[in-house]
Amino acid sequence: MTAPKKADLEYAKSQLKQAQIAFKSTSALIEGKFASPDELKTREAVMEGAQALVDISKQRLADMKILAPFSGVVV
């Protein structure tokens, strides 16, 4: 059951990486005045959304762990 959650996390990480690359590219284009500041803001918002998805995926995966208040083995 954790495999789909791990896959979701990996997908979210790949989306974040793509958003970061797009943001950096747009930042470089802004310096040469080939992109508008609004486009950079849009790329930044997409990057922040992708980071939020990574955070949510990590939390969902962590929530799947069962922790007992004591140590021992269940038989």
Short mmCIF file of N, CA and C in Angstrom, two decimals:
data_model
loop_
_atom_site.label_atom_id
_atom_site.label_comp_id
_atom_site.label_asym_id
_atom_site.label_seq_id
_atom_site.Cartn_x
_atom_site.Cartn_y
_atom_site.Cartn_z
N MET A 1 0.81 -1.19 0.00
CA MET A 1 0.00 0.00 0.00
C MET A 1 0.86 1.27 0.00
N THR A 2 2.08 1.15 0.45
CA THR A 2 2.94 2.35 0.46
C THR A 2 3.54 2.63 -0.91
N ALA A 3 3.57 1.63 -1.79
CA ALA A 3 4.16 1.85 -3.11
C ALA A 3 3.49 2.98 -3.87
N PRO A 4 2.15 3.05 -3.91
CA PRO A 4 1.53 4.19 -4.60
C PRO A 4 1.87 5.53 -3.96
N LYS A 5 1.97 5.57 -2.65
CA LYS A 5 2.30 6.82 -1.96
C LYS A 5 3.74 7.23 -2.27
N LYS A 6 4.64 6.24 -2.34
CA LYS A 6 6.03 6.54 -2.70
C LYS A 6 6.10 7.05 -4.14
N ALA A 7 5.30 6.44 -5.01
CA ALA A 7 5.27 6.88 -6.41
C ALA A 7 4.72 8.30 -6.50
N ASP A 8 3.70 8.60 -5.70
CA ASP A 8 3.16 9.97 -5.67
C ASP A 8 4.24 10.96 -5.25
N LEU A 9 5.02 10.59 -4.25
CA LEU A 9 6.09 11.47 -3.78
C LEU A 9 7.14 11.69 -4.86
N GLU A 10 7.54 10.63 -5.53
CA GLU A 10 8.54 10.76 -6.59
C GLU A 10 8.02 11.62 -7.74
N TYR A 11 6.75 11.45 -8.07
CA TYR A 11 6.14 12.27 -9.12
C TYR A 11 6.13 13.74 -8.71
N ALA A 12 5.74 14.00 -7.46
CA ALA A 12 5.71 15.38 -6.96
C ALA A 12 7.11 15.99 -6.99
N LYS A 13 8.12 15.20 -6.65
CA LYS A 13 9.50 15.70 -6.69
C LYS A 13 9.91 16.05 -8.12
N SER A 14 9.49 15.22 -9.07
CA SER A 14 9.85 15.50 -10.47
C SER A 14 9.14 16.77 -10.96
N GLN A 15 7.90 16.98 -10.52
CA GLN A 15 7.18 18.20 -10.89
C GLN A 15 7.87 19.43 -10.29
N LEU A 16 8.35 19.29 -9.06
CA LEU A 16 9.06 20.39 -8.42
C LEU A 16 10.35 20.71 -9.18
N LYS A 17 11.06 19.67 -9.58
CA LYS A 17 12.32 19.89 -10.32
C LYS A 17 12.05 20.61 -11.64
N GLN A 18 11.00 20.20 -12.34
CA GLN A 18 10.65 20.87 -13.59
C GLN A 18 10.28 22.33 -13.35
N ALA A 19 9.54 22.58 -12.28
CA ALA A 19 9.14 23.96 -11.96
C ALA A 19 10.35 24.81 -11.60
N GLN A 20 11.31 24.22 -10.90
CA GLN A 20 12.52 24.96 -10.54
C GLN A 20 13.33 25.31 -11.78
N ILE A 21 13.42 24.37 -12.71
CA ILE A 21 14.15 24.62 -13.96
C ILE A 21 13.48 25.73 -14.75
N ALA A 22 12.16 25.68 -14.84
CA ALA A 22 11.43 26.72 -15.58
C ALA A 22 11.61 28.08 -14.92
N PHE A 23 11.61 28.10 -13.59
CA PHE A 23 11.80 29.36 -12.87
C PHE A 23 13.19 29.93 -13.14
N LYS A 24 14.21 29.08 -13.07
CA LYS A 24 15.57 29.55 -13.32
C LYS A 24 15.74 30.05 -14.76
N SER A 25 15.13 29.33 -15.70
CA SER A 25 15.22 29.76 -17.10
C SER A 25 14.55 31.11 -17.31
N THR A 26 13.39 31.27 -16.70
CA THR A 26 12.67 32.54 -16.83
C THR A 26 13.44 33.66 -16.15
N SER A 27 14.08 33.36 -15.03
CA SER A 27 14.90 34.37 -14.34
C SER A 27 16.01 34.86 -15.26
N ALA A 28 16.64 33.94 -15.97
CA ALA A 28 17.71 34.32 -16.89
C ALA A 28 17.15 35.16 -18.05
N LEU A 29 15.96 34.81 -18.51
CA LEU A 29 15.35 35.56 -19.61
C LEU A 29 14.95 36.97 -19.18
N ILE A 30 14.59 37.12 -17.92
CA ILE A 30 14.21 38.45 -17.40
C ILE A 30 15.41 39.39 -17.47
N GLU A 31 16.58 38.88 -17.15
CA GLU A 31 17.79 39.72 -17.17
C GLU A 31 18.03 40.30 -18.56
N GLY A 32 17.72 39.52 -19.58
CA GLY A 32 17.89 40.00 -20.95
C GLY A 32 16.63 40.65 -21.50
N LYS A 33 15.63 40.82 -20.64
CA LYS A 33 14.35 41.44 -21.01
C LYS A 33 13.63 40.64 -22.09
N PHE A 34 13.76 39.32 -22.04
CA PHE A 34 13.06 38.45 -22.98
C PHE A 34 11.83 37.81 -22.35
N ALA A 35 11.61 38.08 -21.07
CA ALA A 35 10.43 37.57 -20.37
C ALA A 35 9.91 38.68 -19.46
N SER A 36 8.62 38.60 -19.18
CA SER A 36 8.02 39.65 -18.35
C SER A 36 8.08 39.26 -16.87
N PRO A 37 8.04 40.25 -16.00
CA PRO A 37 8.01 39.96 -14.56
C PRO A 37 6.79 39.12 -14.17
N ASP A 38 5.67 39.31 -14.89
CA ASP A 38 4.48 38.52 -14.60
C ASP A 38 4.72 37.04 -14.88
N GLU A 39 5.46 36.76 -15.93
CA GLU A 39 5.78 35.37 -16.25
C GLU A 39 6.64 34.76 -15.15
N LEU A 40 7.56 35.53 -14.63
CA LEU A 40 8.40 35.04 -13.54
C LEU A 40 7.56 34.76 -12.30
N LYS A 41 6.61 35.65 -12.01
CA LYS A 41 5.72 35.44 -10.87
C LYS A 41 4.89 34.17 -11.05
N THR A 42 4.45 33.93 -12.27
CA THR A 42 3.68 32.72 -12.56
C THR A 42 4.54 31.48 -12.33
N ARG A 43 5.77 31.52 -12.82
CA ARG A 43 6.69 30.38 -12.63
C ARG A 43 6.96 30.15 -11.14
N GLU A 44 7.08 31.24 -10.40
CA GLU A 44 7.33 31.13 -8.96
C GLU A 44 6.13 30.49 -8.26
N ALA A 45 4.92 30.88 -8.66
CA ALA A 45 3.71 30.30 -8.07
C ALA A 45 3.61 28.81 -8.37
N VAL A 46 3.95 28.43 -9.59
CA VAL A 46 3.93 27.01 -9.96
C VAL A 46 4.95 26.24 -9.13
N MET A 47 6.12 26.83 -8.93
CA MET A 47 7.16 26.20 -8.13
C MET A 47 6.70 26.03 -6.68
N GLU A 48 6.06 27.05 -6.12
CA GLU A 48 5.56 26.96 -4.75
C GLU A 48 4.48 25.89 -4.63
N GLY A 49 3.62 25.79 -5.64
CA GLY A 49 2.58 24.76 -5.64
C GLY A 49 3.19 23.37 -5.70
N ALA A 50 4.22 23.21 -6.51
CA ALA A 50 4.90 21.91 -6.61
C ALA A 50 5.57 21.55 -5.29
N GLN A 51 6.15 22.54 -4.61
CA GLN A 51 6.77 22.29 -3.30
C GLN A 51 5.71 21.86 -2.30
N ALA A 52 4.54 22.46 -2.36
CA ALA A 52 3.44 22.08 -1.47
C ALA A 52 3.02 20.64 -1.72
N LEU A 53 2.98 20.22 -2.98
CA LEU A 53 2.63 18.84 -3.29
C LEU A 53 3.67 17.86 -2.75
N VAL A 54 4.93 18.23 -2.81
CA VAL A 54 5.99 17.39 -2.24
C VAL A 54 5.78 17.27 -0.74
N ASP A 55 5.51 18.39 -0.08
CA ASP A 55 5.30 18.37 1.37
C ASP A 55 4.11 17.51 1.75
N ILE A 56 3.01 17.64 1.01
CA ILE A 56 1.81 16.84 1.28
C ILE A 56 2.10 15.36 1.08
N SER A 57 2.80 15.03 0.00
CA SER A 57 3.13 13.62 -0.28
C SER A 57 4.00 13.03 0.81
N LYS A 58 4.97 13.81 1.30
CA LYS A 58 5.83 13.34 2.39
C LYS A 58 5.00 13.09 3.65
N GLN A 59 4.08 13.99 3.94
CA GLN A 59 3.26 13.85 5.14
C GLN A 59 2.34 12.63 5.03
N ARG A 60 1.75 12.42 3.87
CA ARG A 60 0.88 11.25 3.68
C ARG A 60 1.66 9.95 3.84
N LEU A 61 2.87 9.94 3.34
CA LEU A 61 3.70 8.75 3.49
C LEU A 61 4.06 8.53 4.95
N ALA A 62 4.39 9.59 5.66
CA ALA A 62 4.72 9.49 7.08
C ALA A 62 3.51 9.06 7.90
N ASP A 63 2.32 9.49 7.51
CA ASP A 63 1.10 9.14 8.23
C ASP A 63 0.77 7.65 8.12
N MET A 64 1.36 6.97 7.16
CA MET A 64 1.07 5.55 6.97
C MET A 64 1.86 4.66 7.93
N LYS A 65 2.84 5.21 8.61
CA LYS A 65 3.63 4.42 9.56
C LYS A 65 2.82 4.20 10.83
N ILE A 66 2.82 2.98 11.29
CA ILE A 66 2.14 2.64 12.54
C ILE A 66 3.18 2.62 13.64
N LEU A 67 2.95 3.44 14.65
CA LEU A 67 3.88 3.52 15.77
C LEU A 67 3.16 3.11 17.05
N ALA A 68 3.80 2.25 17.83
CA ALA A 68 3.24 1.82 19.12
C ALA A 68 3.94 2.59 20.24
N PRO A 69 3.24 2.80 21.34
CA PRO A 69 3.85 3.51 22.46
C PRO A 69 4.78 2.63 23.29
N PHE A 70 5.05 1.44 22.80
CA PHE A 70 5.91 0.50 23.52
C PHE A 70 6.67 -0.34 22.50
N SER A 71 7.75 -0.97 22.94
CA SER A 71 8.50 -1.84 22.03
C SER A 71 8.05 -3.28 22.24
N GLY A 72 8.26 -4.07 21.24
CA GLY A 72 7.89 -5.48 21.35
C GLY A 72 7.58 -6.06 19.99
N VAL A 73 7.17 -7.31 20.00
CA VAL A 73 6.85 -8.02 18.77
C VAL A 73 5.42 -8.53 18.87
N VAL A 74 4.66 -8.35 17.82
CA VAL A 74 3.30 -8.87 17.77
C VAL A 74 3.35 -10.28 17.22
N VAL A 75 2.73 -11.21 17.94
CA VAL A 75 2.70 -12.60 17.49
C VAL A 75 1.31 -13.05 17.19
#
